[in-house]
PDB file of C-alpha atoms in Angstrom:
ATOM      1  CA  UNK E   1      36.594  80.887 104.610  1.00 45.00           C
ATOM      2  CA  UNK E   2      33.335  80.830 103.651  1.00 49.00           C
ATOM      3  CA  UNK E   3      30.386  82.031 105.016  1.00 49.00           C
ATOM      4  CA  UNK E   4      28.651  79.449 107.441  1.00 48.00           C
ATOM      5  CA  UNK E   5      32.076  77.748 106.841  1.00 47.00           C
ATOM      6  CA  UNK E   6      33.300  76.225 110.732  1.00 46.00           C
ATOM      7  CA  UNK E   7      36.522  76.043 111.897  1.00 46.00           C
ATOM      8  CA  UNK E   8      37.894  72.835 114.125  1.00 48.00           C
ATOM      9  CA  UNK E   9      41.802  73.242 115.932  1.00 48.00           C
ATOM     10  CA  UNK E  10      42.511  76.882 114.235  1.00 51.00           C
ATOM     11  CA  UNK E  11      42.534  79.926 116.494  1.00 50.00           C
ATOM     12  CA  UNK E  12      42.217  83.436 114.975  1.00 55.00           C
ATOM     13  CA  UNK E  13      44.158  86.511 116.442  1.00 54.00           C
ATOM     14  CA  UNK E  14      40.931  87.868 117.945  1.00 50.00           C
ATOM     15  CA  UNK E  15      40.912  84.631 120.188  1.00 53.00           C
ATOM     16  CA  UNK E  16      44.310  84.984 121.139  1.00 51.00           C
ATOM     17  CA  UNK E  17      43.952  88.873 122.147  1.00 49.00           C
ATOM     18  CA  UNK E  18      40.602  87.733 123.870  1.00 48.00           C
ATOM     19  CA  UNK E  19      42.527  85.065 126.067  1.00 49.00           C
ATOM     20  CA  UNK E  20      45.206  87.431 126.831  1.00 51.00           C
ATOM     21  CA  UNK E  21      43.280  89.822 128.308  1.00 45.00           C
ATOM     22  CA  UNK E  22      41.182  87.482 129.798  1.00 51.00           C
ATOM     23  CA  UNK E  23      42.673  88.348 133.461  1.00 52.00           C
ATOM     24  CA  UNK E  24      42.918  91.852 132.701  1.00 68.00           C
ATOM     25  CA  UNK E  25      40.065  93.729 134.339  1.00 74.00           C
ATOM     26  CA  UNK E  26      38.323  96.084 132.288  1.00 77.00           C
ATOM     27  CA  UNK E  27      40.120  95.080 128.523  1.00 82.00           C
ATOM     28  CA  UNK E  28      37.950  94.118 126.031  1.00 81.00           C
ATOM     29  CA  UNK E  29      39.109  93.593 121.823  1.00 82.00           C
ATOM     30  CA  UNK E  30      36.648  94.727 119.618  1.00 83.00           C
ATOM     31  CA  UNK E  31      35.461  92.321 116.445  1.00 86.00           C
ATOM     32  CA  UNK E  32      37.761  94.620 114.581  1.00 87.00           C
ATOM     33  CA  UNK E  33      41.361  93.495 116.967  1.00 82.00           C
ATOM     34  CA  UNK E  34      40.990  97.187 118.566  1.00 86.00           C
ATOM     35  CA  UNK E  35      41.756  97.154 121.951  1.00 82.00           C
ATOM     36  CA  UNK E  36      38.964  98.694 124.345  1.00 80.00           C
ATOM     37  CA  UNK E  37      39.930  99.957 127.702  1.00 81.00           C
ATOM     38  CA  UNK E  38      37.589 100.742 130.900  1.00 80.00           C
ATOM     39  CA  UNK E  39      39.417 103.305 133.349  1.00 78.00           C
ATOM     40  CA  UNK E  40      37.946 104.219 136.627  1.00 77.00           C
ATOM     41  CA  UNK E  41      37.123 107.903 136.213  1.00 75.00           C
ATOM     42  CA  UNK E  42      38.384 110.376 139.014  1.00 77.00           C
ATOM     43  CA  UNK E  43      36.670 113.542 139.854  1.00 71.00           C
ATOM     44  CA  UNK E  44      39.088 116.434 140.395  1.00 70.00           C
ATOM     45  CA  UNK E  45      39.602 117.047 143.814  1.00 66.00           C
ATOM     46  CA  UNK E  46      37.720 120.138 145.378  1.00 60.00           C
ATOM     47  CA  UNK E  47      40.530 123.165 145.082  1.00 71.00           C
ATOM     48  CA  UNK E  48      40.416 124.813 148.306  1.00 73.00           C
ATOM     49  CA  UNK E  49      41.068 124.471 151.972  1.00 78.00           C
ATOM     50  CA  UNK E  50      37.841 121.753 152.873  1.00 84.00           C
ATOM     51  CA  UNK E  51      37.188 118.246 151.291  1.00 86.00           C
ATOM     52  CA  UNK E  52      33.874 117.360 150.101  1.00 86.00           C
ATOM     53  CA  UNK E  53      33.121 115.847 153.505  1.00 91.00           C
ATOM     54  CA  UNK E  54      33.790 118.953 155.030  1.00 92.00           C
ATOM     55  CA  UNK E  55      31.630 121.301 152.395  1.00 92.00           C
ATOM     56  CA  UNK E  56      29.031 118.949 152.755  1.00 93.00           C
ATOM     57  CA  UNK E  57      28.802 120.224 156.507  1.00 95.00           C
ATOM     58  CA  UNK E  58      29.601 123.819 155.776  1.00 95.00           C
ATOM     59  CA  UNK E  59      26.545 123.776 153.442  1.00 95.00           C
ATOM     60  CA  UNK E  60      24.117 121.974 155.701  1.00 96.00           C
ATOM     61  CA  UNK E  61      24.904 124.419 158.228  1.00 96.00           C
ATOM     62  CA  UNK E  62      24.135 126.951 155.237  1.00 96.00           C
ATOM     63  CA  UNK E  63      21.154 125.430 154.291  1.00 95.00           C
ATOM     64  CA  UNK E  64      19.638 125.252 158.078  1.00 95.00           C
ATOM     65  CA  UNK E  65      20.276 128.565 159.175  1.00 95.00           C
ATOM     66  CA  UNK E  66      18.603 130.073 155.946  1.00 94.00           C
ATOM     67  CA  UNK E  67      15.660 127.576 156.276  1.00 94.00           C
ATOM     68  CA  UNK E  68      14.958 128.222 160.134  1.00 93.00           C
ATOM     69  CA  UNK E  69      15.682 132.060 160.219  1.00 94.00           C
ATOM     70  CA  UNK E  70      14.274 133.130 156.864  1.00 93.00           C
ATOM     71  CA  UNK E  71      17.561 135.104 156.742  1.00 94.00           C
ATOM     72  CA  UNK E  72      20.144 134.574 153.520  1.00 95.00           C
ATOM     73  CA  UNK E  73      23.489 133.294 155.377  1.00 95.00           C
ATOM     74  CA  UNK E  74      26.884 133.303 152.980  1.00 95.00           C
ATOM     75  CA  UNK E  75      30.490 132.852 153.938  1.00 95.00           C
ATOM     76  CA  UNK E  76      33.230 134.495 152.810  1.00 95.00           C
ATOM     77  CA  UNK E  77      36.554 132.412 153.450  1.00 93.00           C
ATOM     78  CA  UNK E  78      39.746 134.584 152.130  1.00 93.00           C
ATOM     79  CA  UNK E  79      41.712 138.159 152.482  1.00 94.00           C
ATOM     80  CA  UNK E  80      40.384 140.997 154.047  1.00 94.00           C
ATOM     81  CA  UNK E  81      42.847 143.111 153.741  1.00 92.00           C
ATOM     82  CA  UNK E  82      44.102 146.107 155.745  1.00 93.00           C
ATOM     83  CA  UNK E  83      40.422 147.776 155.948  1.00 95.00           C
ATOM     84  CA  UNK E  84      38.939 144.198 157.174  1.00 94.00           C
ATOM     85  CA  UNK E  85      35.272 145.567 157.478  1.00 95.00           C
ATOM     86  CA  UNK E  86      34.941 147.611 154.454  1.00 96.00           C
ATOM     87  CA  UNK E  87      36.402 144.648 152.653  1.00 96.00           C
ATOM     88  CA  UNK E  88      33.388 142.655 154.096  1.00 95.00           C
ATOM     89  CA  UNK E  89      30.651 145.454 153.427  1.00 96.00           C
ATOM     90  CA  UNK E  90      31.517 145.557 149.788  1.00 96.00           C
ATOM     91  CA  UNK E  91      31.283 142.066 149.610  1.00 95.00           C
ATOM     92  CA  UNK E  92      27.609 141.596 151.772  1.00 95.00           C
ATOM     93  CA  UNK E  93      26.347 144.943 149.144  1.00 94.00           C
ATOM     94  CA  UNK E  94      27.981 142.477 146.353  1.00 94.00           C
ATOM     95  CA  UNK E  95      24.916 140.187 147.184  1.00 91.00           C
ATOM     96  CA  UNK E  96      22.463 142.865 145.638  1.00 90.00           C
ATOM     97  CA  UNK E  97      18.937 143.158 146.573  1.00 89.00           C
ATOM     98  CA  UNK E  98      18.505 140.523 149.214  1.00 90.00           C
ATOM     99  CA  UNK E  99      21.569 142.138 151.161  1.00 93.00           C
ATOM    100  CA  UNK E 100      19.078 143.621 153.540  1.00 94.00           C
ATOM    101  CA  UNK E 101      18.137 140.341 154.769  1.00 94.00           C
ATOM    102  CA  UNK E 102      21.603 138.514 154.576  1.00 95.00           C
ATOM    103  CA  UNK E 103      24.155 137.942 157.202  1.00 96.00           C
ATOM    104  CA  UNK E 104      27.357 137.325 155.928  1.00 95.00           C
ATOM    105  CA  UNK E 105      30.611 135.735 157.608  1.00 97.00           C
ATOM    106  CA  UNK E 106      33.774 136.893 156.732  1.00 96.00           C
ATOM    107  CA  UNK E 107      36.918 135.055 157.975  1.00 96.00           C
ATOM    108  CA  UNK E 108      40.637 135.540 156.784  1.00 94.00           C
ATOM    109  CA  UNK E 109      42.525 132.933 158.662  1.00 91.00           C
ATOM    110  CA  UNK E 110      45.955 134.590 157.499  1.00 89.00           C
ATOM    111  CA  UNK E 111      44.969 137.608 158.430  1.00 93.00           C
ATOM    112  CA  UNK E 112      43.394 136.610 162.176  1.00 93.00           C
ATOM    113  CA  UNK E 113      40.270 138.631 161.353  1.00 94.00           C
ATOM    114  CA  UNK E 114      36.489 137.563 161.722  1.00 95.00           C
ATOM    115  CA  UNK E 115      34.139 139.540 160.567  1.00 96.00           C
ATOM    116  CA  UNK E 116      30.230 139.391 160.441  1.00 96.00           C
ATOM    117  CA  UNK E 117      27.767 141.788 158.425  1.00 95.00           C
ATOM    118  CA  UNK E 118      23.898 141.665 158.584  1.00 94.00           C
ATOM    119  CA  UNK E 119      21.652 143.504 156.722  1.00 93.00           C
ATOM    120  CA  UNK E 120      19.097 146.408 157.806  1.00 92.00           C
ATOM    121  CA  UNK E 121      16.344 143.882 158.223  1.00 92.00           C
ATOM    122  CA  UNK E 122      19.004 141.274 159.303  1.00 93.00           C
ATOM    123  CA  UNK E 123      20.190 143.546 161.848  1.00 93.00           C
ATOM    124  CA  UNK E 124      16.703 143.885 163.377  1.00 92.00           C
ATOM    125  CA  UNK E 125      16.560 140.597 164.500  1.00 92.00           C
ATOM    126  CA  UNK E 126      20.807 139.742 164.979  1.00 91.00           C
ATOM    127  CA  UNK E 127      22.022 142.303 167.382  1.00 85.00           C
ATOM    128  CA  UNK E 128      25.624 142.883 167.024  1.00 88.00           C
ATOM    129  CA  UNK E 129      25.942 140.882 170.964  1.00 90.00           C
ATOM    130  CA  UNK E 130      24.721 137.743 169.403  1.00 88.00           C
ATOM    131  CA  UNK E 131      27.512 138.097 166.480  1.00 92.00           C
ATOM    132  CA  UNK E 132      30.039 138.804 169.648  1.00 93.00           C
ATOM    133  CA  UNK E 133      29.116 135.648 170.432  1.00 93.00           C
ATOM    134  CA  UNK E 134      29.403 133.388 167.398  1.00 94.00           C
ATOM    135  CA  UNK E 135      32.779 135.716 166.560  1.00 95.00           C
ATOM    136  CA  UNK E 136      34.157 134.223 170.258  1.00 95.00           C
ATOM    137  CA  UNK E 137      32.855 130.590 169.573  1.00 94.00           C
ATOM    138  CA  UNK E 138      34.508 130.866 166.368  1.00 95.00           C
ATOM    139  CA  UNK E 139      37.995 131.921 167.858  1.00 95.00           C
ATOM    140  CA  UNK E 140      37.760 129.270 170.365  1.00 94.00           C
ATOM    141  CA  UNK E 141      37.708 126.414 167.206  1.00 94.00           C
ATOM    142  CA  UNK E 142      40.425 128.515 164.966  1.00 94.00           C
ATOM    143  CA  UNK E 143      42.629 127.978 167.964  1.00 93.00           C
ATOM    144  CA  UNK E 144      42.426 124.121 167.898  1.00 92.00           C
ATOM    145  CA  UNK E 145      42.424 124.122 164.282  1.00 90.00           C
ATOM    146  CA  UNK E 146      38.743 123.160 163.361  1.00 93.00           C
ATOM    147  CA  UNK E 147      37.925 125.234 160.987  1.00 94.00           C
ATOM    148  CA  UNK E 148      34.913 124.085 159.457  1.00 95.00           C
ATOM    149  CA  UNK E 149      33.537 123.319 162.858  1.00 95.00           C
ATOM    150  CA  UNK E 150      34.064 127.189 164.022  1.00 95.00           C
ATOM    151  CA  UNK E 151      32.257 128.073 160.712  1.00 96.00           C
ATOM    152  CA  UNK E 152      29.344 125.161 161.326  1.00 96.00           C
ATOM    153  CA  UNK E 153      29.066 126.456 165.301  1.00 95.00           C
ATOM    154  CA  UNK E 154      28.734 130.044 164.576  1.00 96.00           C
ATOM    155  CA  UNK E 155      25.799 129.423 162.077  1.00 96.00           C
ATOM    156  CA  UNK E 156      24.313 127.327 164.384  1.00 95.00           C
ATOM    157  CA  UNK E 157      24.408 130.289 167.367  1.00 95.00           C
ATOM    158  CA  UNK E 158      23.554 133.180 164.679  1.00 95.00           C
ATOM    159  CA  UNK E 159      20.025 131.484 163.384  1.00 95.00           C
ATOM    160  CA  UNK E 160      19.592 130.321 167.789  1.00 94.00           C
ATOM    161  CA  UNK E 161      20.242 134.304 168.405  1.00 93.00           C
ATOM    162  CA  UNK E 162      18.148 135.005 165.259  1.00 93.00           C
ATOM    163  CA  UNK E 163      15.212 132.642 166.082  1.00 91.00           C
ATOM    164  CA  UNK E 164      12.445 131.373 163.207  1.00 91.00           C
ATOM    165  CA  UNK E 165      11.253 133.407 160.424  1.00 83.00           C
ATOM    166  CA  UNK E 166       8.691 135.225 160.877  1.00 80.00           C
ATOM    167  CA  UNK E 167       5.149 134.050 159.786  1.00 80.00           C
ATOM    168  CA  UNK E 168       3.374 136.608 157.530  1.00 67.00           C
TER     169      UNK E 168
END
């Protein structure tokens, strides 16, 4: 054929392909009869014990605390081990220099242990009776299961006991 040369009752293979996949969703064939196909694409699923609705409220909780308190909240959600609070010390020094002003929330579900460590300047303004607290609000929401809500509660009651950051 000719270029500029029409065609009238002859149907190439492209056309066929093209009508074919017509009712296909998301199949196209290329000029060159290559078949082109649109898949939906599927994040891997968070690998842990939460789902991303769930993380999104463990770090808002994050987020608030550190924003109304001034103070550096982290949570540590795994094994302890048989020395429970040294386990947690080493891992509140593991934050480096801003460990002084970081309270850090250390739960082994396994294990049954809760364990909360502030910082000197942390400390100051988090006595250990408002971590008795959160620690016993926590337990209360293990028991029924709610993890993340436990976690999401206690932050809540450690930046209450903690109060706003100081204005300098």
């Amino acid at each position: 054929m000719a270029t500029g040369d029409t065609t009238h009752g002859t149907t190439s293979s492209t056309d066929v392909a093209l009508r074919e996949n017509e009712s296909e969703y998301g199949v196209a064939v290329t000029a060159s009869g290559r078949r082109s196909v649109a898949k939906m694409y599927e994040p891997d699923r968070p690998n842990g014990p939460f789902g991303a609705v769930q993380l999104a409220r463990l770090d808002e909780a994050l987020t608030l605390a550190s924003r109304e308190t001034g103070l550096d909240y982290s949570v540590y959600l795994g094994e302890l081990g048989e020395d429970s609070r040294a386990t947690a010390e080493k891992l509140h020094e593991s934050i480096g220099e801003g460990a002084t002003n970081a309270v850090l929330v250390a739960v082994s579900p396994g294990e049954r242990r809760i364990e909360i460590v502030t910082g000197a300047q942390a400390f100051e303004r988090l006595p250990d009776r408002g971590a008795k607290l959160a620690v016993a609000s926590m337990v209360a929401s293990f028991k029924e299961g709610d993890l993340v809500g436990g976690l999401v509660n206690a932050l809540r009651m450690l930046s209450d006991q903690a109060g706003p950051a100081p204005k300098h």
